[in-house]
Tab-separated table of C-alpha atoms in Angstrom:
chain	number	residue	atom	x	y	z
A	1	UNK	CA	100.871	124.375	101.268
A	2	UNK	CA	98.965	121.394	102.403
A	3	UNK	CA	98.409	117.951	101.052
A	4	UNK	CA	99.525	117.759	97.048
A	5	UNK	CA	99.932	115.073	94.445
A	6	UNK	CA	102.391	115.387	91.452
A	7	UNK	CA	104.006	112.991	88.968
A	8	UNK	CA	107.789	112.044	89.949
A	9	UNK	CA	110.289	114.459	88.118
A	10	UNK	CA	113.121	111.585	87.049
A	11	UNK	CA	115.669	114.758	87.116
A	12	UNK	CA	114.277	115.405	90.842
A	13	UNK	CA	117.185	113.370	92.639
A	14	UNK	CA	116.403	115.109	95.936
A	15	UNK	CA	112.901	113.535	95.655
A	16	UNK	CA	113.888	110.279	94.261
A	17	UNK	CA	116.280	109.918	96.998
A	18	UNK	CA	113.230	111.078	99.568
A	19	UNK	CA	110.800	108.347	97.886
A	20	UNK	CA	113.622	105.915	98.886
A	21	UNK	CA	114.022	106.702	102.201
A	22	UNK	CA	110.444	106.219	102.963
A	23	UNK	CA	110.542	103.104	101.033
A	24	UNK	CA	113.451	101.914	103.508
A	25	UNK	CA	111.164	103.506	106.565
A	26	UNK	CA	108.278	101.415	105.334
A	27	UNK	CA	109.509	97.833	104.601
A	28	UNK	CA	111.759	98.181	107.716
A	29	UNK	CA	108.144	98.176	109.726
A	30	UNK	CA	105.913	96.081	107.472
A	31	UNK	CA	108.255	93.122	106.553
A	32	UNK	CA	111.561	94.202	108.784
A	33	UNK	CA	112.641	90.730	108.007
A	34	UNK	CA	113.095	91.643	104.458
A	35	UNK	CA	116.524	93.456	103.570
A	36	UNK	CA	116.306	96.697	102.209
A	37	UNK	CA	115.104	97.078	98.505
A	38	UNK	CA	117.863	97.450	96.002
A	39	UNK	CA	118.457	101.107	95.060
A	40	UNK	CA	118.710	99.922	91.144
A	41	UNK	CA	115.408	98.414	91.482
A	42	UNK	CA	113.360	100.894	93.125
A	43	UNK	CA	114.557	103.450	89.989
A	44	UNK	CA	113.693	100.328	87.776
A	45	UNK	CA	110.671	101.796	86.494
A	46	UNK	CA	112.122	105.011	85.541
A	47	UNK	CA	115.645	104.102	84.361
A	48	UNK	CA	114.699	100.302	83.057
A	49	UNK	CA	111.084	99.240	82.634
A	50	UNK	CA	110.042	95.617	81.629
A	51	UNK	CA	108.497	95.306	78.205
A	52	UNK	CA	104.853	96.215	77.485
A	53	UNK	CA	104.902	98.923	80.920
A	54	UNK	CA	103.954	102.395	80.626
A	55	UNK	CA	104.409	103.595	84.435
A	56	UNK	CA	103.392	106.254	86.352
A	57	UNK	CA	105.033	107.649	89.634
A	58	UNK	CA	103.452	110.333	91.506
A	59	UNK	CA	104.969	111.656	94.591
A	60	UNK	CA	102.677	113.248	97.808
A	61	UNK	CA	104.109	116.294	99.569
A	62	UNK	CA	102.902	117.198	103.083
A	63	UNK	CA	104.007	121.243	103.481
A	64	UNK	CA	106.771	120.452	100.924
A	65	UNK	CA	108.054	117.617	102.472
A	66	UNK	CA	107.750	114.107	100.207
A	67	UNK	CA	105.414	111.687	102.324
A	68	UNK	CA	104.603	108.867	100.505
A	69	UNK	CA	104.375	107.930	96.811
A	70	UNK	CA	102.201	105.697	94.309
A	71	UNK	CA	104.121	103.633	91.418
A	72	UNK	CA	101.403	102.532	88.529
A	73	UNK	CA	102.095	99.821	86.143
A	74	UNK	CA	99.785	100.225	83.071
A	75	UNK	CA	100.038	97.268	81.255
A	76	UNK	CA	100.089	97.585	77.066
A	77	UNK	CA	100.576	94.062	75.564
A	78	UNK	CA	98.135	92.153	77.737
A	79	UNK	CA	95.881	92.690	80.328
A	80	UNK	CA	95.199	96.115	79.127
A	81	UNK	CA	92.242	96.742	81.415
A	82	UNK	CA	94.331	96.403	84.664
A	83	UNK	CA	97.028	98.220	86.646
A	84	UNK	CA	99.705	96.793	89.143
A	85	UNK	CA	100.063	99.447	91.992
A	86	UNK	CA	102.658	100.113	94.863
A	87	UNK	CA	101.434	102.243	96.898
A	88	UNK	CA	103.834	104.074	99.991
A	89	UNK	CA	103.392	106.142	102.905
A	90	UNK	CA	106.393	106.986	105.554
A	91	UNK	CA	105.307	105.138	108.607
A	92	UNK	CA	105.966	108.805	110.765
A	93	UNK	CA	103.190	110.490	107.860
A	94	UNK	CA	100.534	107.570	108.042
A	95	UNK	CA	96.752	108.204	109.481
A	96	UNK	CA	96.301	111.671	107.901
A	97	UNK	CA	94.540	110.541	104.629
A	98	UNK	CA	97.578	110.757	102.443
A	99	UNK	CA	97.289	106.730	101.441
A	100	UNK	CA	93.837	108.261	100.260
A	101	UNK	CA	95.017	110.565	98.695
A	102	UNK	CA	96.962	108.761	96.274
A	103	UNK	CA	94.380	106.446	95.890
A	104	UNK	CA	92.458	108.762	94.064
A	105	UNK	CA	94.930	110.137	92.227
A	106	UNK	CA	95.838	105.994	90.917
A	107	UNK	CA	92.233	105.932	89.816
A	108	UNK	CA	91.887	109.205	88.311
A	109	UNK	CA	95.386	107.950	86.194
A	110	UNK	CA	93.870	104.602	85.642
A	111	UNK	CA	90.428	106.316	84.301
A	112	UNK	CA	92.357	108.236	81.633
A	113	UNK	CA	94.113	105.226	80.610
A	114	UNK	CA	90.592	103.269	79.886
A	115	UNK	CA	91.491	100.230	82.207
A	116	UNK	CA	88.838	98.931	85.301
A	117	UNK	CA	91.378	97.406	87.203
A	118	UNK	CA	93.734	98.166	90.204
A	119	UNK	CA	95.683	95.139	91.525
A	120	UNK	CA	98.419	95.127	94.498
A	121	UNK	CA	99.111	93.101	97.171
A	122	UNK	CA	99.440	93.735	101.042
A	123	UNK	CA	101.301	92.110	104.107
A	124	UNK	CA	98.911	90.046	105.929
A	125	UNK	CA	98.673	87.457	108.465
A	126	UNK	CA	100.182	83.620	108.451
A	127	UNK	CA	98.111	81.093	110.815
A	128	UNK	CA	98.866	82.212	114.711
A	129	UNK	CA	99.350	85.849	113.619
A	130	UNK	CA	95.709	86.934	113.621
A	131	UNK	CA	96.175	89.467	116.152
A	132	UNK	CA	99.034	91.265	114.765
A	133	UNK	CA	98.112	94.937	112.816
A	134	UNK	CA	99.075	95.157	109.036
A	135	UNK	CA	98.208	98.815	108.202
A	136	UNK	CA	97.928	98.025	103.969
A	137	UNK	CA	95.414	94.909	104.342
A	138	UNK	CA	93.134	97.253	106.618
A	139	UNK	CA	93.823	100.394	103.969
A	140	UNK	CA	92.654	98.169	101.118
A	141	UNK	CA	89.812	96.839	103.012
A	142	UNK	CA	88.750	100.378	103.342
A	143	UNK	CA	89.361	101.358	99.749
A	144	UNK	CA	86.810	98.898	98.570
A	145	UNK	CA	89.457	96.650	97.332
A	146	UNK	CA	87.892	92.454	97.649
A	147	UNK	CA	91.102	89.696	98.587
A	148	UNK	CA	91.251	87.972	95.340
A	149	UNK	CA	94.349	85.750	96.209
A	150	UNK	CA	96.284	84.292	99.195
A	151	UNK	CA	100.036	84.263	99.273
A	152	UNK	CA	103.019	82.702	101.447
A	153	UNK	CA	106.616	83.616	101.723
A	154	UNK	CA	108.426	80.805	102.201
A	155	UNK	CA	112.221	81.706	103.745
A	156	UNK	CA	115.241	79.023	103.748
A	157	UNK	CA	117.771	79.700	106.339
A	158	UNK	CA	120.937	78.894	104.121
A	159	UNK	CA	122.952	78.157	107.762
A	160	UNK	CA	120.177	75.307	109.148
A	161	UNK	CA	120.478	73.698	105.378
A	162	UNK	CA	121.054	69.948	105.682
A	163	UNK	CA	123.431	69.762	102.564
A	164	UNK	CA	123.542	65.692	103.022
A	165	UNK	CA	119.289	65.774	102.564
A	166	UNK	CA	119.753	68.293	99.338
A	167	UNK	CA	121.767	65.865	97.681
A	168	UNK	CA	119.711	62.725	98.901
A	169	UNK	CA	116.436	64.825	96.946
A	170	UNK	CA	118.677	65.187	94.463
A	171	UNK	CA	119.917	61.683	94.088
A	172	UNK	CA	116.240	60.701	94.474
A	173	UNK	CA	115.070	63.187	91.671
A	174	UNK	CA	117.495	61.956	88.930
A	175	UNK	CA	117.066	58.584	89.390
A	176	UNK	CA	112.923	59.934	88.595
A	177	UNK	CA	114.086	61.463	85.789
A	178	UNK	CA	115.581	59.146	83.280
A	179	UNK	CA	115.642	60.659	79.731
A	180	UNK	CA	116.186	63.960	80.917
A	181	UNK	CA	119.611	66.028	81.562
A	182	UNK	CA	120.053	68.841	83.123
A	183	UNK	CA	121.331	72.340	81.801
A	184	UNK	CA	122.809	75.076	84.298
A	185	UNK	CA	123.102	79.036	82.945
A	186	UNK	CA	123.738	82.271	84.429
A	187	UNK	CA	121.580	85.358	82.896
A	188	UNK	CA	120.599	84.777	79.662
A	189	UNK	CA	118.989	82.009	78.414
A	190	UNK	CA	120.968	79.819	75.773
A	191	UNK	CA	119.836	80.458	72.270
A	192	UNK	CA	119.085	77.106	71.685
A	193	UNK	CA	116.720	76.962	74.715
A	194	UNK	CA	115.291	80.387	74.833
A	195	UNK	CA	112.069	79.474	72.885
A	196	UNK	CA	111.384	76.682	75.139
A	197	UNK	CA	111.987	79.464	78.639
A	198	UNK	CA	110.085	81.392	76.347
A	199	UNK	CA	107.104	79.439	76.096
A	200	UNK	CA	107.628	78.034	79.944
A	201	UNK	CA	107.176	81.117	80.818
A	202	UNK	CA	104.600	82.585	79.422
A	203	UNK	CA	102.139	80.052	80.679
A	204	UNK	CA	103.025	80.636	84.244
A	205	UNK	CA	99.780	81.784	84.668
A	206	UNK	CA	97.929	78.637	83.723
A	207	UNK	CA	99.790	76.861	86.441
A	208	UNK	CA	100.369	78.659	89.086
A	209	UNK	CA	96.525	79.515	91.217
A	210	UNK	CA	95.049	82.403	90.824
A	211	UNK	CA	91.975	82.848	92.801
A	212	UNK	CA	89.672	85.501	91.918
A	213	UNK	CA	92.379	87.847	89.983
A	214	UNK	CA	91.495	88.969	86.365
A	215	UNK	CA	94.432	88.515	84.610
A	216	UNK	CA	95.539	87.244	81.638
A	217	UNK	CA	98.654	84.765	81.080
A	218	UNK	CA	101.280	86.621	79.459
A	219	UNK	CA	102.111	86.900	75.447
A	220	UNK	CA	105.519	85.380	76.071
A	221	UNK	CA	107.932	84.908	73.119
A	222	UNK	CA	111.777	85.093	72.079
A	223	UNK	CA	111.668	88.672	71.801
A	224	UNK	CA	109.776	89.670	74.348
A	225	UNK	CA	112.164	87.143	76.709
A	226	UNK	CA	115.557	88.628	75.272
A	227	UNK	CA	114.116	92.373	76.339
A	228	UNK	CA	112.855	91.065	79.958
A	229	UNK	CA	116.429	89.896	79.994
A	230	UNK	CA	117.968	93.118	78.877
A	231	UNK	CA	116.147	94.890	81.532
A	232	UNK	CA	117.086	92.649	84.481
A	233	UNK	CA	120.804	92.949	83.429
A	234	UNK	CA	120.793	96.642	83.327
A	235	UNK	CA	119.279	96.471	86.733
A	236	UNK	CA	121.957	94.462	87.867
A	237	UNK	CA	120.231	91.247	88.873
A	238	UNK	CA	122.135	88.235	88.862
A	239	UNK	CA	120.794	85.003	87.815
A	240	UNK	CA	121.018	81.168	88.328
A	241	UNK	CA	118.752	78.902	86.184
A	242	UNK	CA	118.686	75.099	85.880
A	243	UNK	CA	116.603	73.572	83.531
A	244	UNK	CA	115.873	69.926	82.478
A	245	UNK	CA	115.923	68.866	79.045
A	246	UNK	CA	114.266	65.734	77.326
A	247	UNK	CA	116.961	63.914	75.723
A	248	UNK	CA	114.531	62.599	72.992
A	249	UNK	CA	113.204	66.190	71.537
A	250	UNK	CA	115.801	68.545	72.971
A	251	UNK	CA	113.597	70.651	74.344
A	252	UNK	CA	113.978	72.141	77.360
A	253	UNK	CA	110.687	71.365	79.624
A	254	UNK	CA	111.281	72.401	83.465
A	255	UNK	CA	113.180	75.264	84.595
A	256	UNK	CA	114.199	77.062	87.657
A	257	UNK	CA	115.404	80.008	88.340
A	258	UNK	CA	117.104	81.959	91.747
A	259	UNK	CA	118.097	85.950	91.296
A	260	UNK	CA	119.827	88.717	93.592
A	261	UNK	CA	119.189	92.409	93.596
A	262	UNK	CA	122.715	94.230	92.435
A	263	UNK	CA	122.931	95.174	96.016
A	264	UNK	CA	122.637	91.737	97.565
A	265	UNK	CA	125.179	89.146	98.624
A	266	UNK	CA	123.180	87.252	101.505
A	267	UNK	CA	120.005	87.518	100.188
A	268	UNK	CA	118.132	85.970	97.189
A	269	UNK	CA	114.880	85.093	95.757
A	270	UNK	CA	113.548	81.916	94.447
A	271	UNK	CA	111.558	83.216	91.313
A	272	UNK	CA	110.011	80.564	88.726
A	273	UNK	CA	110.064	76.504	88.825
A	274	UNK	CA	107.691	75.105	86.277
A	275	UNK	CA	107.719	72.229	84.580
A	276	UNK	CA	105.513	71.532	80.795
A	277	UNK	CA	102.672	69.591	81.665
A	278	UNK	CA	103.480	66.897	79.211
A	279	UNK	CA	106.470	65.715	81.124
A	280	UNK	CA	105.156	65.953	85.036
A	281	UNK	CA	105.304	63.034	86.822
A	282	UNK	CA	109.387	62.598	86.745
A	283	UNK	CA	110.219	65.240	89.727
A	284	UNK	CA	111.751	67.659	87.319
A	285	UNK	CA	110.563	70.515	89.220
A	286	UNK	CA	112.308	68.961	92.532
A	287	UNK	CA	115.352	68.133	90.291
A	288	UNK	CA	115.477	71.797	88.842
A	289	UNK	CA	114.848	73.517	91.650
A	290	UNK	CA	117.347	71.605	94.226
A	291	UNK	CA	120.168	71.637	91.294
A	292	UNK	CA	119.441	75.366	90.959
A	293	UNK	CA	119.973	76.332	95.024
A	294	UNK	CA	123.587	74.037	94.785
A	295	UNK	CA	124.648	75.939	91.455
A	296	UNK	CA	123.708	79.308	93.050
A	297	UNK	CA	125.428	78.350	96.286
A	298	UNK	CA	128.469	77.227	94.656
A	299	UNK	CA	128.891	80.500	93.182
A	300	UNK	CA	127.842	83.073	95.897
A	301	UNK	CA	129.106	81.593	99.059
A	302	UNK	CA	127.933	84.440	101.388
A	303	UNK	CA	124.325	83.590	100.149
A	304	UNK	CA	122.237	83.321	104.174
A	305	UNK	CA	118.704	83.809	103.237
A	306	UNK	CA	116.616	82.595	100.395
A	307	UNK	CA	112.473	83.890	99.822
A	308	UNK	CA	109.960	83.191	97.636
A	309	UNK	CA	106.181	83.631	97.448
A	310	UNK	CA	103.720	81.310	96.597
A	311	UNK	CA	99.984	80.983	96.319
A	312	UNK	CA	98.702	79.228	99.496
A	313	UNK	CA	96.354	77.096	97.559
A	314	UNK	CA	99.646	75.841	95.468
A	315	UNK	CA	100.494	72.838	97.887
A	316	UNK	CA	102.513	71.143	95.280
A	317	UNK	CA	105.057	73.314	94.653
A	318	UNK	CA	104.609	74.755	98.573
A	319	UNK	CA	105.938	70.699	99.350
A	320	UNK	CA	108.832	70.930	97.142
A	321	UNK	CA	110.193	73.790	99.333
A	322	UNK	CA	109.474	72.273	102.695
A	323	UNK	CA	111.453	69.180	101.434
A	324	UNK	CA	114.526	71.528	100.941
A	325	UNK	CA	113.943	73.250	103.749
A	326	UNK	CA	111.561	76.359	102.987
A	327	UNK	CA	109.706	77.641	106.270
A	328	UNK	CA	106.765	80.144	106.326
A	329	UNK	CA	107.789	83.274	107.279
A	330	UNK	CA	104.988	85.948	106.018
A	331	UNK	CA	101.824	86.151	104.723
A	332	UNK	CA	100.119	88.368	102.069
A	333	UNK	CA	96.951	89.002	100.384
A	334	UNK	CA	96.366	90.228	96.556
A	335	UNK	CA	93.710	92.642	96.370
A	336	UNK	CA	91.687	93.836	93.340
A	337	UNK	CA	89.479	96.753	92.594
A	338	UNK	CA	87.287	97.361	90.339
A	339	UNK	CA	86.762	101.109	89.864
């Protein structure tokens, strides 16, 4: 039978289950640092997409047999012209031009769609690692893809934490922060703070570096939020937030937030810290962001291993973690191609 592409039957168990597997196969040899992605998340797209997604999941066969497979995230609300891509190939199946293969089929999906983009990201080298072989940077290379962004994973060994230096930041941080108070939730956002989150995040974008990516900051509003929400909690994902509210206005102007997969205990990941421009200057984002880890801790005590990702050009927020403790631990690259 050969080499052949098809679209992902969501009834096909057998070949979700297969996709899976060499999603397992795969992250065990390109980040086996990294636990093992939650089962609820990898059928995310299919069982719970985000709002303003329309994805596509196509599944290669070798003789019958599922070899790797290529998720597409067509994007409907804002940046309409691009499409976020995973693309998979078991590690025993790779070299024999089924990467390609999908490739093509991404871009013949993207075509029909009207959009010019495709944009993914790869594992790739940290400083002292420039010998080391990472299969998807050298695949993209080849597809024509140009590195638009540098990334790092920072990791926090919860074990090696110095608990008596997290609350000495933390002192330090609210004694920076008079006329603010902080405001701890799990999951969903308060009602009377959700347009603020709202609004924090959806200008993510502006803050956080870029590099050469197209892409557009997000259309974020109350709606929108409460469906992101919706999503995460029907995926399972648990959440820790800590935000910092201006006494004066009552608005809520940093936040931070820390999440685990429905399969995870030990493992979490540091997702947003932002604070509103207007109010920088006061450490909020050190205050959120330290308050956050000791809320999450105090309610998941078998929590070992934090991660997060950051643009390498972002050295502010790259200091806050080092002061708690945050250590590189992996590199990556964000690739885009225009087709």
């Amino acid at each position: 039978m050969g080499l052949t592409v098809a679209p992902l039957d969501p009834a096909d168990l057998p070949t979700l289950d297969a996709a899976y597997r060499i999603d397992c196969a795969a992250r065990a040899v390109d980040e086996p640092d990294l636990p093992p992605t939650c089962r609820r998340r990898f059928e995310a797209l299919l069982r719970h997409p985000m709002p303003g997604i329309d994805g596509r999941w196509v599944v290669a066969r070798l003789d019958g047999e599922p070899v790797g497979w290529l998720r597409l995230h067509l994007h409907t609300l804002e940046n309409t012209e691009n499409a976020s891509v995973e693309l998979v190939v078991d590690p025993a199946h790779r070299r024999r031009g089924i990467g390609r293969a999908l490739h093509e089929h991404g871009r013949r999906l993207l075509r029909e769609h009207g959009g010019e983009r495709l944009v993914g990201s790869t594992a790739a080298a940290l400083p002292g690692e420039e010998d080391r072989e990472f299969p998807g940077t050298a695949f993209a290379a080849a597809m024509g893809a140009k590195a638009a962004n540098a990334d790092v994973r920072g990791r926090l060994d919860v074990a090696a934490l110095d608990r008596r230096r997290l609350a000495a930041l933390l002192a330090d941080a609210r004694s920076a922060a008079t006329g603010y108070r902080q405001v701890h939730w799990r999951d969903r956002a308060p009602d009377d703070h959700v347009s603020d989150v709202a609004h924090l995040e959806g200008r993510l974008l502006l803050d956080a570096p870029m590099g050469e990516l197209t892409w557009e900051q997000e259309k974020m509003d109350t709606e929108r939020k409460r469906s992101v929400e919706r999503a995460l909690d029907a995926r399972g994902v648990r959440r820790y937030n800590t935000g910092a509210v201006h006494e004066a206005s009552g608005r809520l102007v940093g936040w931070s937030q820390l999440s685990f997969a429905a399969s995870s205990t030990e493992h979490a990941w540091q997702q947003i810290t932002i604070v509103d421009p207007d109010h920088r200057g006061h450490r909020l984002g050190l205050l959120c962001k330290a308050a956050n880890l000791g809320y999450a801790l105090a309610h998941e005590p078998a929590l070992r291993t934090v991660d997060t990702w950051n643009a390498a050009a972002n050295a502010p927020m790259i200091a806050i973690n080092e002061q708690l403790g945050f250590r590189p631990a992996a590199g990556s690259v964000d690739w885009q191609l225009t087709i």
